[in-house]
PDB file of C-alpha atoms in Angstrom:
ATOM      1  CA  VAL A 120     104.977  79.408  78.746  1.00  0.00           C
ATOM      2  CA  GLN A 121     107.457  82.067  79.885  1.00  0.00           C
ATOM      3  CA  LEU A 122     107.113  83.687  83.280  1.00  0.00           C
ATOM      4  CA  GLN A 123     108.360  87.071  84.435  1.00  0.00           C
ATOM      5  CA  ALA A 124     108.191  87.834  88.144  1.00  0.00           C
ATOM      6  CA  SER A 125     108.395  91.334  89.581  1.00  0.00           C
ATOM      7  CA  GLY A 126     107.600  93.365  92.673  1.00  0.00           C
ATOM      8  CA  GLY A 127     110.266  92.314  95.124  1.00  0.00           C
ATOM      9  CA  GLY A 128     112.126  94.772  97.268  1.00  0.00           C
ATOM     10  CA  LEU A 129     113.080  95.856 100.763  1.00  0.00           C
ATOM     11  CA  VAL A 130     110.377  96.352 103.367  1.00  0.00           C
ATOM     12  CA  GLN A 131     110.281  96.685 107.133  1.00  0.00           C
ATOM     13  CA  ALA A 132     108.750  93.997 109.279  1.00  0.00           C
ATOM     14  CA  GLY A 133     105.002  94.424 109.409  1.00  0.00           C
ATOM     15  CA  GLY A 134     104.892  95.961 105.976  1.00  0.00           C
ATOM     16  CA  SER A 135     103.419  94.726 102.716  1.00  0.00           C
ATOM     17  CA  LEU A 136     104.577  93.880  99.220  1.00  0.00           C
ATOM     18  CA  SER A 137     102.777  92.689  96.134  1.00  0.00           C
ATOM     19  CA  LEU A 138     104.438  90.354  93.668  1.00  0.00           C
ATOM     20  CA  SER A 139     103.319  89.858  90.094  1.00  0.00           C
ATOM     21  CA  CYS A 140     104.102  87.151  87.593  1.00  0.00           C
ATOM     22  CA  ALA A 141     103.261  87.798  83.960  1.00  0.00           C
ATOM     23  CA  ALA A 142     102.966  84.837  81.622  1.00  0.00           C
ATOM     24  CA  SER A 143     103.370  84.724  77.882  1.00  0.00           C
ATOM     25  CA  GLY A 144     101.100  82.777  75.586  1.00  0.00           C
ATOM     26  CA  ARG A 145      97.372  82.399  75.169  1.00  0.00           C
ATOM     27  CA  THR A 146      96.804  79.318  77.310  1.00  0.00           C
ATOM     28  CA  PHE A 147      97.468  80.801  80.740  1.00  0.00           C
ATOM     29  CA  SER A 148      94.107  79.632  82.033  1.00  0.00           C
ATOM     30  CA  ARG A 149      95.169  76.012  81.454  1.00  0.00           C
ATOM     31  CA  TYR A 150      97.956  76.245  84.014  1.00  0.00           C
ATOM     32  CA  SER A 151      97.901  75.910  87.741  1.00  0.00           C
ATOM     33  CA  MET A 152     100.144  78.573  89.242  1.00  0.00           C
ATOM     34  CA  ALA A 153     102.192  78.752  92.398  1.00  0.00           C
ATOM     35  CA  TRP A 154     104.723  80.773  94.316  1.00  0.00           C
ATOM     36  CA  PHE A 155     107.744  79.220  95.960  1.00  0.00           C
ATOM     37  CA  ARG A 156     110.597  80.804  97.885  1.00  0.00           C
ATOM     38  CA  GLN A 157     114.179  79.933  98.500  1.00  0.00           C
ATOM     39  CA  THR A 158     116.975  81.129 100.752  1.00  0.00           C
ATOM     40  CA  ALA A 159     120.665  80.423 100.306  1.00  0.00           C
ATOM     41  CA  GLY A 160     121.588  76.827 100.932  1.00  0.00           C
ATOM     42  CA  LYS A 161     118.014  75.655 101.379  1.00  0.00           C
ATOM     43  CA  GLU A 162     115.481  73.916  99.214  1.00  0.00           C
ATOM     44  CA  ARG A 163     112.746  75.743  97.405  1.00  0.00           C
ATOM     45  CA  ASP A 164     109.681  75.907  99.656  1.00  0.00           C
ATOM     46  CA  PHE A 165     106.033  76.077  98.719  1.00  0.00           C
ATOM     47  CA  VAL A 166     104.293  79.359  99.535  1.00  0.00           C
ATOM     48  CA  ALA A 167     100.939  79.430  97.745  1.00  0.00           C
ATOM     49  CA  ALA A 168      99.141  77.943  94.776  1.00  0.00           C
ATOM     50  CA  ILE A 169      96.018  78.638  92.770  1.00  0.00           C
ATOM     51  CA  SER A 170      93.964  76.476  90.471  1.00  0.00           C
ATOM     52  CA  MET A 171      93.470  77.128  86.771  1.00  0.00           C
ATOM     53  CA  SER A 172      90.184  78.913  87.291  1.00  0.00           C
ATOM     54  CA  GLY A 173      91.293  80.665  90.449  1.00  0.00           C
ATOM     55  CA  GLY A 174      88.560  78.975  92.420  1.00  0.00           C
ATOM     56  CA  ASN A 175      90.886  77.077  94.730  1.00  0.00           C
ATOM     57  CA  THR A 176      93.867  78.396  96.636  1.00  0.00           C
ATOM     58  CA  TYR A 177      96.390  76.727  98.906  1.00  0.00           C
ATOM     59  CA  TYR A 178      98.880  78.164 101.368  1.00  0.00           C
ATOM     60  CA  ALA A 179     101.810  77.074 103.444  1.00  0.00           C
ATOM     61  CA  ASP A 180     100.997  77.226 107.128  1.00  0.00           C
ATOM     62  CA  SER A 181     103.706  79.823 107.632  1.00  0.00           C
ATOM     63  CA  VAL A 182     101.956  82.373 105.391  1.00  0.00           C
ATOM     64  CA  LYS A 183      98.304  81.493 105.888  1.00  0.00           C
ATOM     65  CA  GLY A 184      96.305  84.550 106.867  1.00  0.00           C
ATOM     66  CA  ARG A 185      99.067  86.925 105.745  1.00  0.00           C
ATOM     67  CA  PHE A 186      99.548  86.155 102.037  1.00  0.00           C
ATOM     68  CA  THR A 187      96.936  86.036  99.291  1.00  0.00           C
ATOM     69  CA  ILE A 188      97.401  84.488  95.879  1.00  0.00           C
ATOM     70  CA  SER A 189      95.175  85.536  93.011  1.00  0.00           C
ATOM     71  CA  ARG A 190      95.170  85.475  89.241  1.00  0.00           C
ATOM     72  CA  ASP A 191      93.742  87.400  86.323  1.00  0.00           C
ATOM     73  CA  ASN A 192      93.430  85.064  83.366  1.00  0.00           C
ATOM     74  CA  ALA A 193      92.531  87.930  81.049  1.00  0.00           C
ATOM     75  CA  GLN A 194      95.836  89.599  81.911  1.00  0.00           C
ATOM     76  CA  ASN A 195      97.868  86.357  82.060  1.00  0.00           C
ATOM     77  CA  THR A 196      99.086  87.339  85.512  1.00  0.00           C
ATOM     78  CA  VAL A 197      99.271  85.776  88.948  1.00  0.00           C
ATOM     79  CA  TYR A 198      99.746  87.853  92.064  1.00  0.00           C
ATOM     80  CA  LEU A 199     100.979  87.353  95.596  1.00  0.00           C
ATOM     81  CA  GLN A 200      99.883  89.951  98.106  1.00  0.00           C
ATOM     82  CA  MET A 201     102.086  89.735 101.188  1.00  0.00           C
ATOM     83  CA  ASN A 202     101.009  91.474 104.371  1.00  0.00           C
ATOM     84  CA  SER A 203     102.406  91.525 107.902  1.00  0.00           C
ATOM     85  CA  LEU A 204     105.784  90.555 106.571  1.00  0.00           C
ATOM     86  CA  LYS A 205     108.338  89.021 108.896  1.00  0.00           C
ATOM     87  CA  PRO A 206     112.131  88.818 108.617  1.00  0.00           C
ATOM     88  CA  GLU A 207     111.781  85.064 108.060  1.00  0.00           C
ATOM     89  CA  ASP A 208     109.864  85.824 104.852  1.00  0.00           C
ATOM     90  CA  THR A 209     113.126  87.088 103.347  1.00  0.00           C
ATOM     91  CA  ALA A 210     113.860  84.961 100.267  1.00  0.00           C
ATOM     92  CA  VAL A 211     113.922  84.863  96.518  1.00  0.00           C
ATOM     93  CA  TYR A 212     110.362  84.294  95.378  1.00  0.00           C
ATOM     94  CA  TYR A 213     109.645  82.272  92.251  1.00  0.00           C
ATOM     95  CA  CYS A 214     106.436  81.877  90.327  1.00  0.00           C
ATOM     96  CA  ALA A 215     105.800  78.565  88.626  1.00  0.00           C
ATOM     97  CA  ALA A 216     103.294  76.992  86.265  1.00  0.00           C
ATOM     98  CA  ARG A 217     102.185  73.461  85.584  1.00  0.00           C
ATOM     99  CA  SER A 218      99.713  72.068  83.066  1.00  0.00           C
ATOM    100  CA  GLY A 219      97.792  70.009  85.573  1.00  0.00           C
ATOM    101  CA  VAL A 220      96.135  70.125  88.934  1.00  0.00           C
ATOM    102  CA  THR A 221      97.572  72.321  91.614  1.00  0.00           C
ATOM    103  CA  SER A 222     100.493  70.945  93.578  1.00  0.00           C
ATOM    104  CA  THR A 223     102.717  72.016  96.437  1.00  0.00           C
ATOM    105  CA  THR A 224     105.687  70.050  95.067  1.00  0.00           C
ATOM    106  CA  PRO A 225     108.180  72.197  93.152  1.00  0.00           C
ATOM    107  CA  GLY A 226     109.394  69.260  91.056  1.00  0.00           C
ATOM    108  CA  LEU A 227     105.965  68.951  89.462  1.00  0.00           C
ATOM    109  CA  TYR A 228     106.072  72.441  87.971  1.00  0.00           C
ATOM    110  CA  ASN A 229     107.212  72.694  84.393  1.00  0.00           C
ATOM    111  CA  TYR A 230     107.873  76.405  84.054  1.00  0.00           C
ATOM    112  CA  TRP A 231     109.611  78.880  86.335  1.00  0.00           C
ATOM    113  CA  GLY A 232     110.111  82.603  86.466  1.00  0.00           C
ATOM    114  CA  GLN A 233     113.499  84.130  87.180  1.00  0.00           C
ATOM    115  CA  GLY A 234     112.818  84.971  90.833  1.00  0.00           C
ATOM    116  CA  THR A 235     112.420  88.240  92.650  1.00  0.00           C
ATOM    117  CA  LEU A 236     114.140  89.080  95.930  1.00  0.00           C
ATOM    118  CA  VAL A 237     112.099  90.037  98.964  1.00  0.00           C
ATOM    119  CA  THR A 238     114.008  91.376 101.952  1.00  0.00           C
ATOM    120  CA  VAL A 239     112.237  92.071 105.235  1.00  0.00           C
ATOM    121  CA  SER A 240     114.221  94.054 107.769  1.00  0.00           C
ATOM    122  CA  SER A 241     113.601  93.799 111.496  1.00  0.00           C
TER     123      SER A 241
END
């Protein structure tokens, strides 16, 4: 599967952004999906994940209550709605897919999008 992330940009602290990740192929519903983020010189960190059906979601403690992950299997797209953004949310955000149960471990994901930059100014 090929993933194309979009929606990043510059926003002031307290603002909102919505990221999208469009997947190619006809088997999107067979993949667990996740968002990770990375800043320069640091490892890629888990942000949120969603099960194949969309019935289960998981969040990093740092974004719980502010970010919402969702998916539309008919549109082959996963979303990340980010509210109440903070400067520490600044990072390149990556969507990822794996053909198995949901995981928070980036090494278990088989497919990655190209990343989209989110910058939150104070």
